[in-house]
Amino acid sequence: MSDLHQTLLVFDEAHNVDNVVVDAQTLTLSLDTLELATISLVRLTKLLSIEESKKPLKNEYKRLVEGLRHSEPTKRIEEENNIPIDTITSIQFVVLMKDIVNFFREKLREAPIHKKQHINEHCSIPIKNVVDSFCDSLALTPEVVTLIPLRLHLLIKALGDEYGGRQDVKGDSFYYDDLYLVADFAALLCSCQEGFSYVPDVVKMDKDNCFHSVLNLICVDAANAIQPTLNKFHSIVFTSGTLSPLKTYINILGLNNVVEEKQITSSFSSMRRICPLFVTKGFDSISITSQSSDTSGSEIKQDRILFSSQYAYRSNRLIIHSYGRLILELSKTVPDGILCFFPSYSYMNICISYWDEMKIIESIYFNKLIFVESNDSEETSLAFQNYRLACHTGKGAILFCVTRGRLSEGINFTNHLARAVLIIGAPYLQSEILTIKERIEYLDNKKIISKDEYLIFDAMRTCNQCVGRCIRGKNDYAVAIYADKRYKFNDNKIISSMPQWIVDALEKRFTDISADQSITLAKEFLMKMSYLFNNQTNLKLQKGKTLWTLEDIHKDQLVSFNE
């Protein structure tokens, strides 16, 4: 590749770039990982024993090492630290890897054993202490440790066992993923101390539904993680239709010399093709029969319930019922496809189960088919294909999706595939999750962004992506319903986190409205947009010609009959 310093790097769909770089440099070691890494080392020992007397292996390995010596990163490390990378034999290297595995196995024994112990204690350990202990126990410098993954790759490649294809060693096809993970964990631990947290934790494993200790190396600073990449290029371009607010991205990524902060919006914004509605309240009144054992047969009544997906309201049957009724009314009003996003798979399953019990699902089926996203990628792909087919050939369908799920990004729902997007609740991160908690605390302590601001920013960019699924071209249009009491027109943190093309269409009368009002506004918007007209057309002059109501149609039919 040519000199990268003269190259332009473009990040498309850059709204999640900070999460991508953070996730890429966040690693976790479990006892299972270490056990599989040990099996890999046993295999390498057998292969080395077979190849010990074979000269071609030594020549190939020497050639690879010489090629490595001429690479810029290795030359720089050797020059600065006077460290030859081939001073130990392959057998000695395997022994070194065993020592590394044993070091982390010992650290796992020191980790919390019970979840309660982890909750009661802040288990984050100063990363410098861990690095010093690690290097002292192995008698290595951090610079040498950073070369271990590359040395491991060279050894496996020289043995011709990159994909475990050697037939002269007993066993099935073999992969070294877990051994590479251990090597990467050690190298990352020693290479970057700023912007990382080392946190032993206790997690519940699916295999036995029991808690097990793990070691987490958590990247908490996206700016620190992405800078080595950015520094290699002359200029960087970040693009996305939902890159808002720019200032927050600039701060989180630690960008300097920003040339342009202005958002670029397409010409379609001159005609409002999105109708955002902040629906905070349910219908005028609801009355449902409780099916719980303690109130069997009793009626629950309440006026104007407030929509919310907060944890305290997750099991509130009135709220769930109101969400279901909103979907039912939309299925009667919206032609073609409707996307319905839930904040999590668990909440989606709770809602579907309740709606099925209350016959709401059955009522929706009279208007549209329902398809559901799942954790299984093949099932989700099949659901999406059938949803498209239903929209193309029938009276439309409803697709139940999950924010931050497979269908919330990268999938285009053009034209009639999405005439409405409903976001049930607000997709706030669970701040008690360890990786999220560590990152938020770091950003807050460094005064980059406060905890509350970050949670709102992340929730709104997730919403922006969901809404963005339906506006993929200049002729697309849709209603976007944000159904939660936390969406407020006068909250600058909310509004500033929305892209300009949505803000331009958001009117005060579209906010803090009830479910009844949202149905009326959606009907008006869709009726207006369903007729083709150009940007210059005066709608008043077209009244009675292209914007016919049902009453107009009946009148015309009556006149034709009399004639």
Coordinates of C-alpha atoms in Angstrom, one line a residue:
M1 CA 0.0 0.0 0.0
S2 CA 1.2 3.5 -0.7
D3 CA 2.1 6.0 2.0
L4 CA -1.0 6.3 4.2
H5 CA 0.0 9.8 5.3
Q6 CA -1.1 10.9 1.8
T7 CA -4.4 9.0 2.0
L8 CA -7.9 10.0 2.8
L9 CA -9.8 7.6 5.2
V10 CA -13.6 7.6 5.0
F11 CA -15.8 6.2 7.8
D12 CA -19.3 5.6 6.4
E13 CA -22.1 5.0 8.9
A14 CA -19.9 6.6 11.5
H15 CA -22.6 7.1 14.1
N16 CA -21.3 4.0 16.0
V17 CA -17.6 4.4 15.3
D18 CA -16.8 5.0 19.0
N19 CA -18.6 1.8 20.0
V20 CA -16.9 -0.2 17.3
V21 CA -13.3 0.8 18.3
V22 CA -14.1 0.3 22.0
D23 CA -15.6 -3.2 21.5
A24 CA -12.7 -4.2 19.2
Q25 CA -10.3 -3.6 22.1
T26 CA -12.4 -5.0 24.9
L27 CA -11.4 -8.6 25.7
T28 CA -12.5 -11.2 28.3
L29 CA -10.8 -14.3 29.5
S30 CA -12.7 -17.2 31.2
L31 CA -11.5 -20.5 32.6
D32 CA -12.9 -22.2 29.5
T33 CA -10.7 -20.0 27.3
L34 CA -7.6 -20.8 29.3
E35 CA -8.4 -24.6 29.1
L36 CA -8.8 -24.5 25.3
A37 CA -5.6 -22.4 25.1
T38 CA -3.8 -25.1 27.1
I39 CA -5.1 -27.8 24.6
S40 CA -3.7 -25.6 21.8
L41 CA -0.3 -25.5 23.5
V42 CA -0.3 -29.3 23.8
R43 CA -0.9 -29.6 20.1
L44 CA 1.9 -27.1 19.3
T45 CA 4.3 -29.1 21.5
K46 CA 3.5 -32.3 19.6
L47 CA 3.9 -30.5 16.3
L48 CA 7.3 -29.1 17.3
S49 CA 8.4 -32.6 18.5
I50 CA 7.5 -33.9 15.0
E51 CA 9.3 -31.1 13.2
E52 CA 12.3 -30.8 15.5
S53 CA 14.6 -32.7 13.1
K54 CA 13.2 -31.1 9.9
K55 CA 15.4 -28.5 8.5
P56 CA 12.7 -26.9 6.2
L57 CA 10.8 -25.7 9.3
K58 CA 13.8 -23.9 10.7
N59 CA 14.6 -22.3 7.3
E60 CA 11.0 -21.2 6.8
Y61 CA 10.8 -19.8 10.4
K62 CA 14.0 -18.0 9.9
R63 CA 12.8 -16.5 6.6
L64 CA 9.6 -15.3 8.3
V65 CA 11.5 -13.8 11.2
E66 CA 13.8 -11.9 8.8
G67 CA 10.9 -10.5 7.0
L68 CA 9.4 -9.4 10.3
R69 CA 12.6 -7.7 11.2
H70 CA 12.3 -5.3 8.3
S71 CA 8.8 -4.3 9.3
E72 CA 8.6 -0.7 10.7
P73 CA 6.9 -1.5 14.0
T74 CA 9.4 -4.2 14.8
K75 CA 12.5 -2.2 13.7
R76 CA 11.3 0.7 15.9
I77 CA 10.8 -1.5 19.0
E78 CA 14.2 -3.2 18.5
E79 CA 16.0 0.1 18.0
E80 CA 14.4 1.7 21.0
N81 CA 14.8 -1.3 23.4
N82 CA 17.5 -3.3 21.8
I83 CA 15.3 -6.4 21.9
P84 CA 15.9 -9.3 19.4
I85 CA 12.7 -11.1 18.8
D86 CA 14.2 -14.4 17.9
T87 CA 16.4 -15.0 21.0
I88 CA 14.2 -17.9 22.2
T89 CA 13.5 -21.1 20.5
S90 CA 10.1 -22.3 19.5
I91 CA 10.0 -24.8 22.4
Q92 CA 10.9 -22.0 24.8
F93 CA 8.2 -19.8 23.3
V94 CA 5.6 -22.5 23.9
V95 CA 6.8 -22.7 27.5
L96 CA 6.4 -18.9 27.8
M97 CA 2.8 -19.2 26.5
K98 CA 2.1 -21.8 29.1
D99 CA 3.4 -19.4 31.8
I100 CA 1.2 -16.7 30.5
V101 CA -1.9 -19.0 30.6
N102 CA -1.0 -20.0 34.2
F103 CA -0.6 -16.4 35.2
F104 CA -4.1 -15.6 34.1
R105 CA -5.4 -18.8 35.6
E106 CA -4.1 -17.7 39.0
K107 CA -5.7 -14.3 38.5
L108 CA -9.0 -16.0 37.9
R109 CA -8.6 -17.8 41.3
E110 CA -8.2 -14.4 42.9
A111 CA -11.3 -13.0 41.3
P112 CA -14.7 -12.8 43.1
I113 CA -16.3 -16.2 43.5
H114 CA -19.8 -15.0 44.2
K115 CA -21.9 -12.4 42.4
K116 CA -22.8 -10.8 45.8
Q117 CA -19.1 -10.3 46.5
H118 CA -18.6 -8.6 43.2
I119 CA -21.6 -6.3 43.8
N120 CA -20.4 -5.3 47.3
E121 CA -16.9 -4.5 46.2
H122 CA -15.6 -2.3 43.4
C123 CA -13.3 -4.8 41.8
S124 CA -11.5 -2.5 39.3
I125 CA -7.7 -2.9 39.8
P126 CA -5.1 -0.3 38.8
I127 CA -3.9 -1.6 35.4
K128 CA -0.3 -0.6 36.1
N129 CA -0.2 -3.0 39.1
V130 CA -1.3 -5.9 36.9
V131 CA 1.2 -5.1 34.2
D132 CA 4.1 -4.9 36.7
S133 CA 3.1 -8.2 38.3
F134 CA 2.7 -9.8 34.9
C135 CA 6.1 -8.7 33.5
D136 CA 7.9 -9.5 36.7
S137 CA 6.5 -13.0 36.9
L138 CA 7.6 -13.7 33.3
A139 CA 10.8 -11.6 33.4
L140 CA 9.8 -9.7 30.2
T141 CA 9.4 -6.1 29.3
P142 CA 6.0 -4.8 28.1
E143 CA 7.5 -4.1 24.7
V144 CA 8.4 -7.8 24.2
V145 CA 5.0 -8.9 25.3
T146 CA 3.3 -6.7 22.6
L147 CA 5.2 -8.9 20.0
I148 CA 3.8 -12.2 21.3
P149 CA 0.7 -12.4 19.1
L150 CA 2.8 -11.9 16.0
R151 CA 5.4 -14.4 17.1
L152 CA 2.6 -16.9 17.8
H153 CA 1.2 -16.4 14.3
L154 CA 4.6 -16.9 12.7
L155 CA 5.1 -20.2 14.6
I156 CA 1.8 -21.6 13.7
K157 CA 2.2 -20.5 10.1
A158 CA 5.7 -22.1 9.9
L159 CA 4.2 -25.4 11.2
G160 CA 1.6 -25.3 8.5
D161 CA -1.2 -25.6 11.0
E162 CA -3.0 -22.3 10.6
Y163 CA -6.4 -23.9 10.3
G164 CA -5.6 -27.1 12.2
G165 CA -5.2 -29.1 9.0
R166 CA -2.2 -31.1 9.9
Q167 CA -3.1 -34.8 9.6
D168 CA 0.0 -36.2 11.4
V169 CA -1.4 -35.1 14.8
K170 CA -4.4 -36.9 16.1
G171 CA -7.6 -34.9 16.6
D172 CA -10.3 -33.1 14.7
S173 CA -9.8 -29.9 12.7
F174 CA -8.3 -27.5 15.1
Y175 CA -8.4 -23.7 15.6
Y176 CA -6.2 -21.6 17.8
D177 CA -8.7 -18.8 18.5
D178 CA -8.5 -19.1 22.3
L179 CA -4.7 -19.2 22.3
Y180 CA -4.7 -16.1 20.1
L181 CA -7.1 -14.5 22.5
V182 CA -4.8 -15.1 25.4
A183 CA -1.9 -13.6 23.5
D184 CA -3.9 -10.6 22.4
F185 CA -5.1 -10.1 26.0
A186 CA -1.5 -10.0 27.3
A187 CA -0.3 -7.7 24.5
L188 CA -3.1 -5.3 24.9
L189 CA -2.7 -5.3 28.6
C190 CA 1.0 -4.2 28.2
S191 CA 0.6 -1.8 25.3
C192 CA -2.1 0.5 26.4
Q193 CA -2.6 1.4 30.1
E194 CA -4.4 4.8 29.6
G195 CA -8.0 4.4 28.7
F196 CA -8.3 0.8 29.8
S197 CA -9.8 -0.8 32.9
Y198 CA -8.8 -4.3 34.3
V199 CA -11.8 -5.7 36.1
P200 CA -12.3 -9.2 37.4
D201 CA -16.0 -10.1 37.4
V202 CA -18.5 -12.9 37.9
V203 CA -20.9 -13.8 35.1
K204 CA -23.5 -16.4 34.6
M205 CA -22.6 -18.9 31.9
D206 CA -25.2 -20.4 29.5
K207 CA -23.7 -23.9 29.7
D208 CA -24.6 -24.6 33.3
N209 CA -26.5 -21.4 34.4
C210 CA -23.9 -20.9 37.1
F211 CA -21.7 -18.0 38.0
H212 CA -18.0 -18.1 36.9
S213 CA -15.1 -15.7 37.3
V214 CA -13.8 -13.9 34.3
L215 CA -11.1 -11.3 33.6
N216 CA -12.1 -8.2 31.7
L217 CA -9.8 -5.8 29.9
I218 CA -12.2 -3.0 29.0
C219 CA -11.4 -0.2 26.6
V220 CA -13.2 2.9 28.1
D221 CA -11.7 5.6 25.9
A222 CA -12.6 5.6 22.2
A223 CA -10.2 8.5 21.5
N224 CA -7.2 6.6 22.8
A225 CA -8.2 3.5 20.9
I226 CA -8.8 5.2 17.5
Q227 CA -5.9 7.7 17.5
P228 CA -3.2 5.2 16.3
T229 CA -5.3 4.6 13.2
L230 CA -6.2 8.2 12.6
N231 CA -2.6 9.3 12.9
K232 CA -1.6 7.2 9.9
F233 CA -3.8 9.2 7.5
H234 CA -3.7 12.6 6.0
S235 CA -7.4 13.3 6.5
I236 CA -10.4 11.6 8.0
V237 CA -14.0 11.9 6.9
F238 CA -16.9 10.7 9.1
T239 CA -20.3 10.4 7.4
S240 CA -23.7 9.3 8.5
G241 CA -27.3 10.5 8.1
T242 CA -27.7 10.4 11.9
L243 CA -24.4 11.9 13.1
S244 CA -25.8 14.2 15.8
P245 CA -24.7 16.1 17.8
L246 CA -21.4 16.6 16.1
K247 CA -19.8 18.2 19.1
T248 CA -20.4 15.1 21.2
Y249 CA -18.7 12.9 18.6
I250 CA -15.8 15.3 18.4
N251 CA -15.3 15.2 22.2
I252 CA -15.7 11.4 22.5
L253 CA -13.3 10.6 19.6
G254 CA -10.8 13.3 20.7
L255 CA -10.7 14.9 17.2
N256 CA -8.5 17.9 16.5
N257 CA -8.4 20.3 13.6
V258 CA -12.0 19.7 12.6
V259 CA -12.5 21.4 9.3
E260 CA -16.3 21.2 8.9
E261 CA -19.0 20.8 11.6
K262 CA -22.0 21.7 9.4
Q263 CA -24.4 18.9 8.7
I264 CA -25.2 18.2 5.1
T265 CA -28.9 17.5 4.4
S266 CA -30.4 16.5 1.1
S267 CA -32.8 18.5 -0.9
F268 CA -35.7 16.3 0.2
S269 CA -35.9 18.3 3.4
S270 CA -37.6 21.1 1.5
M271 CA -40.7 18.9 1.5
R272 CA -41.4 17.3 4.9
R273 CA -41.3 13.5 4.3
I274 CA -41.0 12.5 7.9
C275 CA -43.6 13.1 10.5
P276 CA -42.1 12.7 14.0
L277 CA -44.5 12.4 16.8
F278 CA -43.7 12.4 20.6
V279 CA -46.5 10.3 22.1
T280 CA -46.3 10.5 25.8
K281 CA -49.8 9.4 26.9
G282 CA -52.1 6.5 26.1
F283 CA -55.6 6.6 24.9
D284 CA -58.4 8.6 26.6
S285 CA -59.3 5.7 28.9
I286 CA -58.7 2.0 29.1
S287 CA -60.4 -0.8 30.9
I288 CA -58.9 -4.3 30.9
T289 CA -59.6 -7.5 32.9
S290 CA -56.8 -8.6 35.0
Q291 CA -55.9 -12.3 34.7
S292 CA -53.6 -12.5 37.7
S293 CA -54.4 -15.0 40.4
D294 CA -54.9 -12.4 43.2
T295 CA -57.3 -10.2 41.2
S296 CA -59.0 -12.8 38.9
G297 CA -61.8 -11.3 37.0
S298 CA -61.4 -7.8 38.3
E299 CA -61.2 -4.8 36.1
I300 CA -58.3 -2.3 36.1
K301 CA -59.3 1.2 35.0
Q302 CA -57.1 4.3 34.6
D303 CA -57.3 7.5 32.6
R304 CA -54.5 8.7 30.4
I305 CA -51.6 6.4 31.4
L306 CA -48.1 7.6 30.6
F307 CA -46.0 5.5 28.2
S308 CA -42.7 4.3 29.6
S309 CA -40.4 1.3 29.2
Q310 CA -38.4 2.1 32.4
Y311 CA -37.6 -1.0 34.4
A312 CA -40.1 0.0 37.1
Y313 CA -42.9 -0.1 34.6
R314 CA -41.8 -3.2 32.5
S315 CA -44.6 -5.4 34.0
N316 CA -47.3 -2.7 34.1
R317 CA -50.2 -4.3 32.2
L318 CA -51.9 -1.0 31.5
I319 CA -48.9 0.4 29.7
I320 CA -48.3 -2.8 27.8
H321 CA -52.0 -2.9 26.9
S322 CA -51.8 0.7 25.6
Y323 CA -48.8 -0.1 23.5
G324 CA -50.6 -3.0 22.0
R325 CA -53.7 -0.9 21.3
L326 CA -51.5 1.8 19.6
I327 CA -50.1 -0.9 17.3
L328 CA -53.6 -2.2 16.6
E329 CA -54.9 1.3 15.6
L330 CA -51.8 1.9 13.5
S331 CA -52.4 -1.4 11.7
K332 CA -55.8 0.0 10.7
T333 CA -54.4 3.3 9.6
V334 CA -51.0 2.8 8.0
P335 CA -50.9 1.2 4.5
D336 CA -48.2 -1.3 3.7
G337 CA -45.3 -1.9 6.2
I338 CA -44.9 -0.9 9.9
L339 CA -41.6 -1.2 11.8
C340 CA -42.1 -1.6 15.6
F341 CA -38.9 -1.4 17.7
F342 CA -38.6 -2.6 21.3
P343 CA -35.8 -1.7 23.7
S344 CA -34.8 -5.3 24.3
Y345 CA -35.7 -8.9 23.3
S346 CA -36.9 -9.6 26.8
Y347 CA -39.4 -6.7 26.8
M348 CA -40.6 -7.6 23.3
N349 CA -41.3 -11.2 24.5
I350 CA -43.2 -9.9 27.5
C351 CA -45.3 -7.6 25.3
I352 CA -46.1 -10.3 22.7
S353 CA -47.0 -12.8 25.4
Y354 CA -49.4 -10.4 27.0
W355 CA -50.9 -9.2 23.7
D356 CA -51.6 -12.8 22.7
E357 CA -53.3 -13.4 26.1
M358 CA -55.5 -10.3 25.6
K359 CA -56.3 -11.2 22.0
I360 CA -54.6 -8.1 20.7
I361 CA -52.4 -10.1 18.4
E362 CA -55.5 -11.8 17.0
S363 CA -57.1 -8.4 16.3
I364 CA -54.0 -7.2 14.5
Y365 CA -54.0 -10.2 12.2
F366 CA -57.3 -9.0 10.7
N367 CA -55.3 -6.0 9.3
K368 CA -51.7 -7.2 8.9
L369 CA -49.4 -10.1 9.3
I370 CA -46.8 -10.0 12.0
F371 CA -43.2 -11.0 11.8
V372 CA -40.7 -11.1 14.6
E373 CA -36.9 -10.6 14.8
S374 CA -35.1 -13.1 16.9
N375 CA -31.6 -13.8 18.3
D376 CA -31.1 -16.3 15.5
S377 CA -29.7 -14.7 12.4
E378 CA -31.3 -17.3 10.0
E379 CA -34.7 -16.9 11.6
T380 CA -34.4 -13.1 11.4
S381 CA -33.4 -13.3 7.7
L382 CA -36.4 -15.5 6.9
A383 CA -38.8 -13.2 8.8
F384 CA -37.4 -10.2 6.9
Q385 CA -37.9 -11.9 3.5
N386 CA -41.5 -12.9 4.4
Y387 CA -42.2 -9.4 5.6
R388 CA -41.0 -7.9 2.3
L389 CA -43.1 -10.5 0.4
A390 CA -46.2 -9.5 2.5
C391 CA -45.6 -5.8 1.8
H392 CA -45.2 -6.4 -1.9
T393 CA -48.1 -8.7 -2.5
G394 CA -50.6 -8.2 0.3
K395 CA -52.0 -5.4 2.5
G396 CA -48.8 -4.9 4.4
A397 CA -47.3 -6.3 7.6
I398 CA -45.8 -5.4 10.9
L399 CA -42.2 -6.3 11.8
F400 CA -41.3 -6.5 15.5
C401 CA -37.7 -5.5 15.9
V402 CA -35.2 -4.7 18.6
T403 CA -33.2 -1.5 18.9
R404 CA -29.5 -2.2 18.4
G405 CA -30.6 -5.5 16.8
R406 CA -29.8 -6.9 13.3
L407 CA -32.6 -5.0 11.6
S408 CA -32.0 -1.6 13.2
E409 CA -28.9 -0.9 11.1
G410 CA -27.8 -1.5 7.6
I411 CA -31.2 -2.7 6.3
N412 CA -33.1 -0.4 3.9
F413 CA -36.9 -0.3 4.2
T414 CA -37.6 1.8 1.1
N415 CA -40.9 3.0 -0.2
H416 CA -43.9 0.9 1.1
L417 CA -41.7 -1.3 3.3
A418 CA -42.0 1.2 6.1
R419 CA -44.7 3.8 6.1
A420 CA -44.5 4.0 9.9
V421 CA -41.8 3.5 12.5
L422 CA -42.9 3.0 16.1
I423 CA -40.3 3.1 18.9
I424 CA -41.8 1.5 22.0
G425 CA -40.1 3.1 25.0
A426 CA -36.7 4.7 25.1
P427 CA -33.6 2.5 24.4
Y428 CA -31.4 3.6 27.3
L429 CA -28.4 1.6 28.0
Q430 CA -28.3 -0.6 31.1
S431 CA -25.8 1.4 33.1
E432 CA -25.2 -1.4 35.6
I433 CA -23.6 -3.6 32.9
L434 CA -19.9 -3.7 33.8
T435 CA -18.4 -2.6 30.4
I436 CA -20.9 0.3 30.1
K437 CA -20.5 1.3 33.7
E438 CA -16.7 1.5 33.5
R439 CA -16.9 3.6 30.3
I440 CA -19.5 6.0 31.5
E441 CA -17.5 6.6 34.8
Y442 CA -14.3 7.2 32.8
L443 CA -16.0 9.7 30.5
D444 CA -17.6 11.5 33.4
N445 CA -14.4 11.6 35.5
K446 CA -12.5 13.0 32.5
K447 CA -15.2 15.7 32.0
I448 CA -15.7 14.5 28.4
I449 CA -19.4 14.0 28.8
S450 CA -21.6 13.5 31.9
K451 CA -23.3 10.2 32.6
D452 CA -26.8 11.6 32.0
E453 CA -25.8 13.3 28.8
Y454 CA -24.1 10.2 27.5
L455 CA -27.1 8.0 28.2
I456 CA -29.5 10.4 26.4
F457 CA -27.0 10.8 23.5
D458 CA -26.7 7.0 23.0
A459 CA -30.4 6.4 23.3
M460 CA -31.2 9.0 20.8
R461 CA -28.7 7.9 18.2
T462 CA -30.2 4.5 18.5
C463 CA -33.6 6.0 17.8
N464 CA -32.2 8.0 14.9
Q465 CA -30.9 4.8 13.3
C466 CA -34.3 3.1 13.7
V467 CA -36.1 6.0 12.1
G468 CA -33.5 6.3 9.4
R469 CA -34.4 2.8 8.2
C470 CA -37.5 4.2 6.4
I471 CA -36.0 7.3 4.7
R472 CA -33.5 5.9 2.2
G473 CA -34.4 8.0 -0.9
K474 CA -35.9 11.3 -1.9
N475 CA -39.3 9.8 -2.5
D476 CA -39.6 8.0 0.8
Y477 CA -42.0 9.2 3.5
A478 CA -43.1 7.8 6.9
V479 CA -44.5 8.5 10.3
A480 CA -42.1 8.2 13.2
I481 CA -43.7 7.6 16.6
Y482 CA -41.6 7.9 19.7
A483 CA -43.8 6.4 22.4
D484 CA -42.4 7.2 25.8
K485 CA -43.0 10.1 28.3
R486 CA -39.2 10.8 28.3
Y487 CA -39.3 12.3 24.8
K488 CA -39.8 16.0 25.4
F489 CA -39.8 19.0 23.0
N490 CA -38.3 21.3 25.6
D491 CA -35.4 19.0 26.5
N492 CA -32.4 20.4 24.6
K493 CA -30.4 17.2 25.2
I494 CA -33.1 15.2 23.4
I495 CA -33.6 17.6 20.5
S496 CA -29.8 18.3 20.0
S497 CA -29.2 14.6 19.6
M498 CA -31.6 14.3 16.7
P499 CA -30.4 14.8 13.1
Q500 CA -31.5 18.1 11.4
W501 CA -33.7 16.5 8.9
I502 CA -35.9 15.1 11.7
V503 CA -35.7 18.3 13.8
D504 CA -36.9 20.4 10.8
A505 CA -40.0 18.3 10.6
L506 CA -40.7 18.3 14.4
E507 CA -43.4 20.8 15.4
K508 CA -44.4 21.6 19.0
R509 CA -48.0 20.4 18.2
F510 CA -46.5 17.0 17.4
T511 CA -45.1 16.6 20.9
D512 CA -46.5 15.5 24.3
I513 CA -49.6 14.1 22.5
S514 CA -51.8 11.2 23.3
A515 CA -52.1 7.9 21.3
D516 CA -55.5 9.1 20.0
Q517 CA -53.9 12.3 18.6
S518 CA -51.0 10.4 17.0
I519 CA -53.4 8.2 15.0
T520 CA -55.2 11.3 13.7
L521 CA -52.0 13.1 12.8
A522 CA -50.6 10.0 11.2
K523 CA -53.7 9.5 9.1
E524 CA -53.6 13.2 7.9
F525 CA -49.9 13.0 7.0
L526 CA -50.2 9.7 5.1
M527 CA -53.2 10.8 3.2
K528 CA -51.4 14.0 2.1
M529 CA -48.2 12.2 1.2
S530 CA -49.9 9.4 -0.7
Y531 CA -50.6 11.7 -3.6
L532 CA -47.8 12.7 -5.9
F533 CA -47.0 16.4 -6.2
N534 CA -43.9 18.4 -6.7
N535 CA -42.4 20.9 -4.4
Q536 CA -43.9 23.9 -6.2
T537 CA -47.5 22.7 -6.2
N538 CA -49.9 24.8 -4.3
L539 CA -51.9 22.3 -2.2
K540 CA -54.9 24.7 -1.8
L541 CA -55.4 24.7 -5.6
Q542 CA -55.2 20.9 -5.7
K543 CA -57.9 20.4 -3.0
G544 CA -60.8 18.4 -4.5
K545 CA -58.6 17.2 -7.4
T546 CA -55.9 15.0 -6.0
L547 CA -56.5 15.1 -2.2
W548 CA -59.9 13.4 -2.2
T549 CA -61.5 12.3 1.0
L550 CA -63.9 9.3 1.3
E551 CA -66.8 11.8 1.2
D552 CA -65.5 13.2 -2.1
I553 CA -65.3 9.7 -3.6
H554 CA -68.9 8.9 -2.6
K555 CA -70.1 12.2 -4.1
D556 CA -68.3 11.5 -7.4
Q557 CA -69.8 8.1 -7.6
L558 CA -73.3 9.5 -6.9
V559 CA -72.9 12.1 -9.7
S560 CA -71.7 9.4 -12.2
F561 CA -74.6 7.2 -11.3
N562 CA -77.2 10.0 -11.9
E563 CA -75.6 10.9 -15.2

